[in-house]
Coordinates of C-alpha atoms in Angstrom, one line a residue:
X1 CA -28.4 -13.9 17.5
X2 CA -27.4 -10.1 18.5
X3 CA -23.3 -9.3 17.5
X4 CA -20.8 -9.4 19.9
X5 CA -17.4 -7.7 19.5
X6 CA -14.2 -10.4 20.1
X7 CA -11.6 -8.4 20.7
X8 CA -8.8 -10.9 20.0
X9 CA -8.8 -14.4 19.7
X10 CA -9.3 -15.9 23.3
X11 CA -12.7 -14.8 23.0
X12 CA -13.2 -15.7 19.5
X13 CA -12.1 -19.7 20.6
X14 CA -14.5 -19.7 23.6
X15 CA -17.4 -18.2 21.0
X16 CA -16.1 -20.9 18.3
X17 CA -18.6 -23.9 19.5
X18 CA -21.9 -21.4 19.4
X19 CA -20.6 -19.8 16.4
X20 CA -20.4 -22.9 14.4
X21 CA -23.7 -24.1 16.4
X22 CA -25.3 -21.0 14.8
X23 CA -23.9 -21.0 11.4
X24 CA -24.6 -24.6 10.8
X25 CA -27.9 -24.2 11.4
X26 CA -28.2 -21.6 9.1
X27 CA -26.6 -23.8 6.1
X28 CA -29.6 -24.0 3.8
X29 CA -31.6 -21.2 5.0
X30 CA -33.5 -24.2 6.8
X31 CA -33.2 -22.1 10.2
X32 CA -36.8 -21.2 12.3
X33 CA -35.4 -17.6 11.9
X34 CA -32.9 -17.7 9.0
X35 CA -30.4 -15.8 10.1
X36 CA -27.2 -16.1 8.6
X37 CA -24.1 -15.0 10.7
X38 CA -20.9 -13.9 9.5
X39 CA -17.6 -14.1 10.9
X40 CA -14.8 -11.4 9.6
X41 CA -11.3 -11.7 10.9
X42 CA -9.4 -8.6 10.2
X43 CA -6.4 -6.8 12.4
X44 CA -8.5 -3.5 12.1
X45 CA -9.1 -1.6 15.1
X46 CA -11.9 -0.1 15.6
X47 CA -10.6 3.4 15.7
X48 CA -9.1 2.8 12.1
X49 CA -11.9 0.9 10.8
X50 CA -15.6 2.4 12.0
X51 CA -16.7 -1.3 12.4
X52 CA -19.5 -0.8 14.6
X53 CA -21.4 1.6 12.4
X54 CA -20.2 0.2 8.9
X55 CA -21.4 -3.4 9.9
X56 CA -24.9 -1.7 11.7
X57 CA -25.3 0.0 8.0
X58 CA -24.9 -3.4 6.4
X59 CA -27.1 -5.1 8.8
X60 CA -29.9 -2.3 8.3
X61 CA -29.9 -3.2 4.5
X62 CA -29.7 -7.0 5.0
X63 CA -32.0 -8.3 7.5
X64 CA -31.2 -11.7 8.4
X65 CA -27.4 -11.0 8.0
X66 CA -25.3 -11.0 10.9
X67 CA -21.6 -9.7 10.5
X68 CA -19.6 -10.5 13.8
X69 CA -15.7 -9.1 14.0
X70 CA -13.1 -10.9 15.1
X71 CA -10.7 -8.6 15.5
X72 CA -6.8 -10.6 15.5
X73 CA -5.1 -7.8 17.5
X74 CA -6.0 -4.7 19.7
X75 CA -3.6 -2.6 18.3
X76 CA -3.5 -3.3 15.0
X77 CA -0.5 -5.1 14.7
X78 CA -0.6 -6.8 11.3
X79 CA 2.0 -9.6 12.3
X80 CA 0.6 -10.2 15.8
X81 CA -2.7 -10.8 13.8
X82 CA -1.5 -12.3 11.1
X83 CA -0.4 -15.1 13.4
X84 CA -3.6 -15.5 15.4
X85 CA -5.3 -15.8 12.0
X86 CA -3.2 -18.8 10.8
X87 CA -3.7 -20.4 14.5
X88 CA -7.9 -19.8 13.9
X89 CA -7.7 -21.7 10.5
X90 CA -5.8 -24.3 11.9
X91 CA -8.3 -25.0 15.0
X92 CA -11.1 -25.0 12.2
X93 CA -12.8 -22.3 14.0
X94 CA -15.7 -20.9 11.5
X95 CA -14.6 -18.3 9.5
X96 CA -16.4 -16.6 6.6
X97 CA -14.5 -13.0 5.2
X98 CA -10.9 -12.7 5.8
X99 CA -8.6 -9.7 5.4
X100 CA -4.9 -9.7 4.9
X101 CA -3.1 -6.6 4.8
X102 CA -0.2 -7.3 2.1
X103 CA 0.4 -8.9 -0.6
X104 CA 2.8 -11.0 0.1
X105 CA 0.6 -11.6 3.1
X106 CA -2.6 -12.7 0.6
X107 CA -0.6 -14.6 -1.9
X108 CA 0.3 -16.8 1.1
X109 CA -2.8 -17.8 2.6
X110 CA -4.0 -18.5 -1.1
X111 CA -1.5 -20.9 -1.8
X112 CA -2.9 -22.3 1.5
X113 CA -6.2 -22.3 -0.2
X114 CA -7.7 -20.5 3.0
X115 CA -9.3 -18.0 0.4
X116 CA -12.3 -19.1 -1.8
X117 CA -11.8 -17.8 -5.9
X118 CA -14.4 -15.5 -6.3
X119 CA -14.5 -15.2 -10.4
X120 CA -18.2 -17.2 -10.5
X121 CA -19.6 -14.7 -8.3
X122 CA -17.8 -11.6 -9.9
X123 CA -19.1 -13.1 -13.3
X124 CA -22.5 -13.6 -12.0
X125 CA -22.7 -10.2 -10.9
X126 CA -21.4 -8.5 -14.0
X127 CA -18.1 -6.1 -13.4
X128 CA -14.4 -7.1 -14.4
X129 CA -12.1 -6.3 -11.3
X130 CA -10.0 -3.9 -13.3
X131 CA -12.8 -1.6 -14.2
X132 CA -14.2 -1.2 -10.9
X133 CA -11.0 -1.3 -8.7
X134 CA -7.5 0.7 -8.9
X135 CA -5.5 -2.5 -7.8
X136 CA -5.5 -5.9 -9.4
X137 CA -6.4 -8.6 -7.0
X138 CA -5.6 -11.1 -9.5
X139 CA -3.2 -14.1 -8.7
X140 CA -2.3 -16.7 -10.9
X141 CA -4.9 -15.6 -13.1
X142 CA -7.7 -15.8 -10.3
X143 CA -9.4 -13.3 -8.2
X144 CA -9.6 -14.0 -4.3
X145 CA -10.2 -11.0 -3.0
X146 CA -11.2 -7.5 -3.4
X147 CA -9.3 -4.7 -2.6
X148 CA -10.6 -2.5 0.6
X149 CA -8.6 0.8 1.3
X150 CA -6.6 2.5 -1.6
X151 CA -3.2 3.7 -0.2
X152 CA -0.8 4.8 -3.3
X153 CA 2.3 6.4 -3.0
X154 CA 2.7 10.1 -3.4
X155 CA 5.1 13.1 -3.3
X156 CA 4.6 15.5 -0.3
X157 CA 6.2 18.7 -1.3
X158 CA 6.9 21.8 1.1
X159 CA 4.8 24.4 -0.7
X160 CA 6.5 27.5 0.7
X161 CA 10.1 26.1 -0.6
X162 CA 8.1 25.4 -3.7
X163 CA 6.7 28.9 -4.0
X164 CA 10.2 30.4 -2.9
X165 CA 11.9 29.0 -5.8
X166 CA 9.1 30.0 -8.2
X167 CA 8.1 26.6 -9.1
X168 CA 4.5 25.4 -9.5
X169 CA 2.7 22.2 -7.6
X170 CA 3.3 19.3 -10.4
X171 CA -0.3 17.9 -11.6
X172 CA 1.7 15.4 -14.5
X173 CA 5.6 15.2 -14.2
X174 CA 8.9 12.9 -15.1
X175 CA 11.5 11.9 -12.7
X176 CA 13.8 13.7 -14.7
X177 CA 11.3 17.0 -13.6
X178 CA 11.7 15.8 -10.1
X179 CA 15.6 15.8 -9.9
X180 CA 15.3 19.4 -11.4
X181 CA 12.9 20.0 -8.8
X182 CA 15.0 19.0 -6.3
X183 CA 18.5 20.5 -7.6
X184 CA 16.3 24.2 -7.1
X185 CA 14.8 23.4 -4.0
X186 CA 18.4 22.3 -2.5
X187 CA 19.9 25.5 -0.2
X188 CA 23.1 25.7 1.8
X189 CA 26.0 24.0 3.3
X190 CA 27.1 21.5 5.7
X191 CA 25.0 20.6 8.6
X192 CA 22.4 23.5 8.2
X193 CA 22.0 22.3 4.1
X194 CA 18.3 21.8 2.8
X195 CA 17.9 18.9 0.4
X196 CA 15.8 18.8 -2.4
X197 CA 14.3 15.7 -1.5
X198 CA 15.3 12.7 0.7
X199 CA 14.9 8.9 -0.1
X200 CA 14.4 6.1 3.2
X201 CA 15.6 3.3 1.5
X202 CA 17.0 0.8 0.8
X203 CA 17.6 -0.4 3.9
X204 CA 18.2 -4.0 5.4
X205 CA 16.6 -5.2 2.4
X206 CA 13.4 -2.9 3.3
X207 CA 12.1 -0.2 1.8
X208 CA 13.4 -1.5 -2.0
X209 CA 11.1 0.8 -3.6
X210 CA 13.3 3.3 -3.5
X211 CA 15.8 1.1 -5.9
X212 CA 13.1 0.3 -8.4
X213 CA 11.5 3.9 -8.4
X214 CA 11.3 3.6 -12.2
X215 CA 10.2 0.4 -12.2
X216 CA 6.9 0.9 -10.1
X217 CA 4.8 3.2 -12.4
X218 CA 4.8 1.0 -15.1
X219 CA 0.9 -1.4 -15.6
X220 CA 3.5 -4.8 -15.6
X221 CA 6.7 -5.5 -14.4
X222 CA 7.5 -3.8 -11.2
X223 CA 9.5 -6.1 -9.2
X224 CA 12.6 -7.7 -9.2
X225 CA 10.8 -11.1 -10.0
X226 CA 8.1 -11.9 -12.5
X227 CA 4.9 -13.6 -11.9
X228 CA 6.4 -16.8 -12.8
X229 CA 9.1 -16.2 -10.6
X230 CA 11.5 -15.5 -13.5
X231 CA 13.9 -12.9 -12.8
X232 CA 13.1 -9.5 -13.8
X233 CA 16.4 -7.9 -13.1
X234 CA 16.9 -7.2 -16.7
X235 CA 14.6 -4.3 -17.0
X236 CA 16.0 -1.2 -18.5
X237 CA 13.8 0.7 -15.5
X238 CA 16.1 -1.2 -12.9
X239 CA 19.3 1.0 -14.3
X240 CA 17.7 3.9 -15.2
X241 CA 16.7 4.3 -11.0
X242 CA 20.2 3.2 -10.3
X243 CA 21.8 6.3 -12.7
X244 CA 18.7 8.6 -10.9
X245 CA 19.6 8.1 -7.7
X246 CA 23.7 8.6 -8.3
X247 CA 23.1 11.7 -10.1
X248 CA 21.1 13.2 -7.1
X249 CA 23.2 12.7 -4.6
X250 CA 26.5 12.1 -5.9
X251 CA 26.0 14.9 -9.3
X252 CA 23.3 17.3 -8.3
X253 CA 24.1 16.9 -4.2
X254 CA 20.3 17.2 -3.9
X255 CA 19.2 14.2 -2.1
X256 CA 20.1 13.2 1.8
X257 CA 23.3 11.3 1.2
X258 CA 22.8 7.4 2.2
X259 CA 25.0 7.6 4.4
X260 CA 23.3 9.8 6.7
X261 CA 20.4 7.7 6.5
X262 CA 22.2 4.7 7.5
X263 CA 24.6 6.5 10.2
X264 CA 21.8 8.4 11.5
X265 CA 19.6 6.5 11.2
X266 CA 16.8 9.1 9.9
X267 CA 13.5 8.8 9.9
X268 CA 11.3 10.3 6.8
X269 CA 8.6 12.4 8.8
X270 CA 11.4 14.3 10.9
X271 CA 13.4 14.6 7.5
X272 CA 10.3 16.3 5.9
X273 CA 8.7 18.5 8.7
X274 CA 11.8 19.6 10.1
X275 CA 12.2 21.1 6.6
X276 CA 16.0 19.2 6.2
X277 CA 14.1 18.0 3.0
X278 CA 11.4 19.9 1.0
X279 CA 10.2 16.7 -1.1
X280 CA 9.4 13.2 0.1
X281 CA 8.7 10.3 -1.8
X282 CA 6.0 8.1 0.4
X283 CA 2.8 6.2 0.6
X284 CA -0.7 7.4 1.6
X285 CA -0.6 6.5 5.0
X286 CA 0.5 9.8 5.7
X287 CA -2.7 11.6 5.2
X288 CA -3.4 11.1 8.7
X289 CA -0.1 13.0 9.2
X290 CA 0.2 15.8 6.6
X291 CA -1.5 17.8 8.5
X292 CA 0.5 18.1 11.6
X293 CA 0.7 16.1 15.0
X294 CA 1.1 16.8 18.6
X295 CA 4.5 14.5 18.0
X296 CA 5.3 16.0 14.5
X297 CA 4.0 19.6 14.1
X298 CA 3.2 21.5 11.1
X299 CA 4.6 24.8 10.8
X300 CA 4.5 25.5 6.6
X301 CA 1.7 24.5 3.6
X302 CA 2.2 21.2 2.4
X303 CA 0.7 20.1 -1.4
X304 CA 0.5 16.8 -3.0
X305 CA 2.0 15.6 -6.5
X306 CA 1.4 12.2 -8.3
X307 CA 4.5 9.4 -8.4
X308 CA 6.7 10.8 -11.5
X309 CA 6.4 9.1 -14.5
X310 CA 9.4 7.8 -16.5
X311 CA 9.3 9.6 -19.9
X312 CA 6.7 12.6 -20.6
X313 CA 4.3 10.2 -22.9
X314 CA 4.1 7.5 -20.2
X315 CA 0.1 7.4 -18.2
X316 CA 0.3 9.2 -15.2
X317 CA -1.0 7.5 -12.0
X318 CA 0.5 4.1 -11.6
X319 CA 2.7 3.8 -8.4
X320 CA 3.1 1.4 -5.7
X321 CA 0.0 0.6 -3.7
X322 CA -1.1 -0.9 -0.3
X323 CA -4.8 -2.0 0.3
X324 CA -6.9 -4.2 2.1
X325 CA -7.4 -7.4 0.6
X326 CA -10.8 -8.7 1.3
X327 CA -11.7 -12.6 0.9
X328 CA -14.3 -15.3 1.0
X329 CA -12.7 -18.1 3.6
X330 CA -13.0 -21.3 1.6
X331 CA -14.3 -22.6 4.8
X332 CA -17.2 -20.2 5.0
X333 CA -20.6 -22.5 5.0
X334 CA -22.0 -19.4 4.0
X335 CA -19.9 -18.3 1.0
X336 CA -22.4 -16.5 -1.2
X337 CA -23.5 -14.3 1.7
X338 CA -19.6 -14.1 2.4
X339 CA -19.3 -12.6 -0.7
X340 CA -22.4 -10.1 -0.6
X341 CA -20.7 -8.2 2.2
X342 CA -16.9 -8.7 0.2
X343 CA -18.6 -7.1 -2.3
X344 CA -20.4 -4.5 -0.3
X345 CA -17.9 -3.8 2.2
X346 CA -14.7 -2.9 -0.8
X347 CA -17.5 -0.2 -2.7
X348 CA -20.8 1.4 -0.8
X349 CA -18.9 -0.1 2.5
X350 CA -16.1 2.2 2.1
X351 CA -17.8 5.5 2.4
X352 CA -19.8 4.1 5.0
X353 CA -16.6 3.6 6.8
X354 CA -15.6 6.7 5.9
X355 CA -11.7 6.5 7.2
X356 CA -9.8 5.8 4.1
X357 CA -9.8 7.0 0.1
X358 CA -11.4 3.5 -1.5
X359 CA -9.8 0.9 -3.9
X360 CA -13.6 1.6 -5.8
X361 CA -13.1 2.9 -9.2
X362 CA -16.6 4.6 -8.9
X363 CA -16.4 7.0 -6.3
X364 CA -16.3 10.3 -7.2
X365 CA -13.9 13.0 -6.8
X366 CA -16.1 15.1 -4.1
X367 CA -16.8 11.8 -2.1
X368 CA -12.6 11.5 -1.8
X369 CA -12.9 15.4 -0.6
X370 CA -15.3 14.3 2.1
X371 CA -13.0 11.7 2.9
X372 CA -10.4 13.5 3.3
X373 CA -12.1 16.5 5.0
X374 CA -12.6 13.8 7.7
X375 CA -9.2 12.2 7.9
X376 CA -7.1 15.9 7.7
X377 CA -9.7 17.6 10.5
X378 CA -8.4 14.8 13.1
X379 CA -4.8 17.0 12.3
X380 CA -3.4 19.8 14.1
X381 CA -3.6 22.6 11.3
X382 CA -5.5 21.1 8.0
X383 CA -5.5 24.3 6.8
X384 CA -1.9 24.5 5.8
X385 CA -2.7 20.9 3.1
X386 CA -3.4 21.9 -0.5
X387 CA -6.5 19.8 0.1
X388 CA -6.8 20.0 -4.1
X389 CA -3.6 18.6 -5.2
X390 CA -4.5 16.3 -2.8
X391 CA -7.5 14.8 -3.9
X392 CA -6.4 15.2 -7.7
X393 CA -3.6 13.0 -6.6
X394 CA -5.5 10.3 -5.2
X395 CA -8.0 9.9 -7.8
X396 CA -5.2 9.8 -10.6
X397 CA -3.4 7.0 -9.0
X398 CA -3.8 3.8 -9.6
X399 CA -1.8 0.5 -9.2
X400 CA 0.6 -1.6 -11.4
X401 CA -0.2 -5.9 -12.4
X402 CA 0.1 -7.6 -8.5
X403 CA 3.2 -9.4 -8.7
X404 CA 2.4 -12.6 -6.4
X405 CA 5.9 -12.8 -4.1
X406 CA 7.9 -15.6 -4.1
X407 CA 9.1 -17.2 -0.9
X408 CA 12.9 -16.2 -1.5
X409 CA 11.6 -12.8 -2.0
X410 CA 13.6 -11.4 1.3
X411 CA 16.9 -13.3 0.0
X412 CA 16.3 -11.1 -3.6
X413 CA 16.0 -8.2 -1.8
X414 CA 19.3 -8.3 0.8
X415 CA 21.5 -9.1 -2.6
X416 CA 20.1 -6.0 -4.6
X417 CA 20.2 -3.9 -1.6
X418 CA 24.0 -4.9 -1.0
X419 CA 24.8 -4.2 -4.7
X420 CA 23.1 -0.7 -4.1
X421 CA 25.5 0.0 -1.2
X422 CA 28.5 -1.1 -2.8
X423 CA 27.5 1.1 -6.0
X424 CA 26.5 4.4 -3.7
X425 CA 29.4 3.8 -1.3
X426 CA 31.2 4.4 -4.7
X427 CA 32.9 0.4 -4.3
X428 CA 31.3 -0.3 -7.9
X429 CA 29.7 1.3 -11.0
X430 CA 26.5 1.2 -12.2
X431 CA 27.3 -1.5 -14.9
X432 CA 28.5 -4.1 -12.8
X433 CA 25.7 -3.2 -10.0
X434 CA 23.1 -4.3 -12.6
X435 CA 25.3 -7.4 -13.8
X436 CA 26.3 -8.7 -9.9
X437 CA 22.6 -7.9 -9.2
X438 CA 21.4 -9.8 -12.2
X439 CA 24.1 -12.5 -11.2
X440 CA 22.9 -13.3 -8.1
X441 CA 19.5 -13.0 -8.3
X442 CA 19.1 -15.8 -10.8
X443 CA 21.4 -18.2 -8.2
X444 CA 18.9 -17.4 -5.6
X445 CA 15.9 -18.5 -8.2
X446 CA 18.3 -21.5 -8.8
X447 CA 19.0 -22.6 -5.8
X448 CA 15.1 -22.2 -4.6
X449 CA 13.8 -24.4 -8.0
X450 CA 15.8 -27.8 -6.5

């Protein structure tokens, strides 16, 4: 059967009764030609993902292997294709390798059981997930996906302010580093004032890494909830960000006050290349950016710094992490061959694909280079990225224990983000911040265990 492309899932329901015809037949092998053909649902586009020549390299190593992408949304809305996924596992349509782009997102469709556990085959083939990968697929103490794409948060500096001041690109540094950082870096008054550095959140409950900054680079323990769905809000990090975040903008005056981000409603890629702020705390994603676009220019050098650490003898590298998480569909008639391609697809796959720095602990550092060569030449000026302390960056990073979410995870989120605006409004201290926080977090767990 040759591949067709589905763009979307009208076609993929009027495909579903030859699909299923096809993979049937090809069960137990017991097929005249047997063929085996896969079905991937993923909201990738194909100009983010490469699908047509990563799936042809697949195909070229595995005859008999079909891979046919069902892709959930044309524009790579993950919502619009989250829905469209749910409404294909509910029609039973055939589905064999799933991807889900968060993970609140994954831990979902597990508890579902729409994803197969993949520990017999992992075992079977002889890794641990934690050696090979930078993120931790792990939920409940299972594995049920892979991770894909490696997205960790980063510091985007302007170099120029940087070399201005006389200080150097930071290869291994403390928060406590970055606030001095920022203090230096901070120049002038009143509406023409530089900041040091400017946070985007929290916001309507969003963007809550920016209240648990000190939280986030730690291996366990980086939410507001524990795995068990304890609360976490005890943590000595949870504070220690609180006190970091008043003494930059209410002490040091180095940080965009919150409530021009509010009022203003700022956005972080005008704050950074319009040079109001010369450091940005900010995932990944933005390597496609970095360099400069036709909406948001470049016009100075821009280098790359890992997430600050805590205290100087913590390991550098963990931060917060987004990734592809690739599954078996417990569905899949064809799970072992499912797998095959999971497994391919989140290593050799990757640089195949070519579009995004991997999850795969064993690609090297000039592999990330070509990578990266690719992704900053589709900028404006690549030449102005400090394309070292970029790639040093990425391969130091790694993520922190997945915290599975729990369904009231929004409700936990509002209450510590209204805490954070009474505190930095200047309506509370930090003391009774962390104890109304604490307070009614553990009602919310309350109320959610009747």
């Amino acid at each position: 059967m040759k591949r067709k492309w589905i763009g979307g899932l009208a076609a993929g329901t009027l495909m579903v009764g030859l699909l299923a015809g096809c993979g049937s037949s090809n069960s137990d092998g017991g097929s005249d030609s047997g063929n085996v053909n896969l079905r991937l649902y993923t909201y990738g586009t194909e100009e983010a993902y490469n699908w047509k020549a990563t799936i042809a390299a697949y195909e070229k190593a595995k005859p008999g292997v079909t891979v046919e992408v069902v892709n959930l949304s044309e524009k790579g809305d993950t919502a619009e294709a989250s829905k469209k996924l749910d409404l294909a596992a509910a029609s039973s349509e055939q589905m064999d390798i799933l991807m889900f782009s968060d993970a609140a997102g994954y831990a979902q469709r597990v508890s579902l059981g729409m994803a197969e556990p993949l520990d017999d085959y992992i075992a079977k083939d002889g890794f641990k997930v934690e050696e090979d990968y930078k993120v931790d697929t792990r939920l409940n103490g299972k594995v049920y996906a892979l991770p894909g794409k490696f997205n960790p948060w980063y510091v985007l500096l302007n170099k120029d302010h940087l070399d201005e001041a006389g200080l150097p690109v930071p290869t291994d540094w403390t928060w406590d580093e970055y606030a001095e950082y920022a203090k230096k870096l901070t120049k002038g008054e009143g509406a023409s004032k530089r900041y040091g550095t400017y946070f985007h959140g929290p916001q309507g409950g969003g963007w809550m890494e920016f209240v648990k900054l000190m939280m986030l680079n730690q291996p366990h323990g980086s939410d507001f909830l524990k795995a068990d769905g304890s609360s976490n809000m005890d943590d000595p990090n949870f504070k220690r960000t609180l006190e970091l975040r008043v003494k930059m903008e209410k002490e040091d005056q180095s940080s965009v006050p919150y409530t021009d981000m509010i009022s203003q409603k700022l956005a972080y890629r005008t704050q950074f290349f319009n040079e109001s702020a010369s450091m940005i705390t900010i995932g990944s994603w933005m390597n496609t950016e970095i360099g400069g676009t036709d909406k948001v220019p470049l016009t100075f050098h821009v280098a790359v710094a890992p997430f600050p650490k805590n205290d100087p003898d913590d390991e550098i590298g963990y931060t917060p992490v987004t990734t592809d998480y690739v599954a078996v569909a417990a569905s899949s008639k064809h799970k072992q061959e499912a797998y095959d391609f999971v497994r391919w697809y989140t290593t050799e796959g990757q640089l195949v694909q070519g579009k995004n720095v991997p999850a795969w602990n064993k690609v090297k550092a000039e592999e990330i280079a070509n990578i990266l060569e690719t992704v900053l030449a589709g900028t404006k000026n690549p030449e102005l990225v400090d394309k070292e302390s970029l790639v040093n960056t990425l391969v130091a990073s790694k993520a922190s224990e997945l915290v599975p979410p729990a369904s009231y995870q929004a409700e936990v989120y509002k209450a510590v983000n209204e805490e954070y605006e009474k505190l930095i409004l200047g309506n509370q201290d930090i003391d009774t911040t962390v104890k109304n926080s604490q307070e009614r977090v553990q009602k919310i767990i309350d109320a959610n265990k009747k």
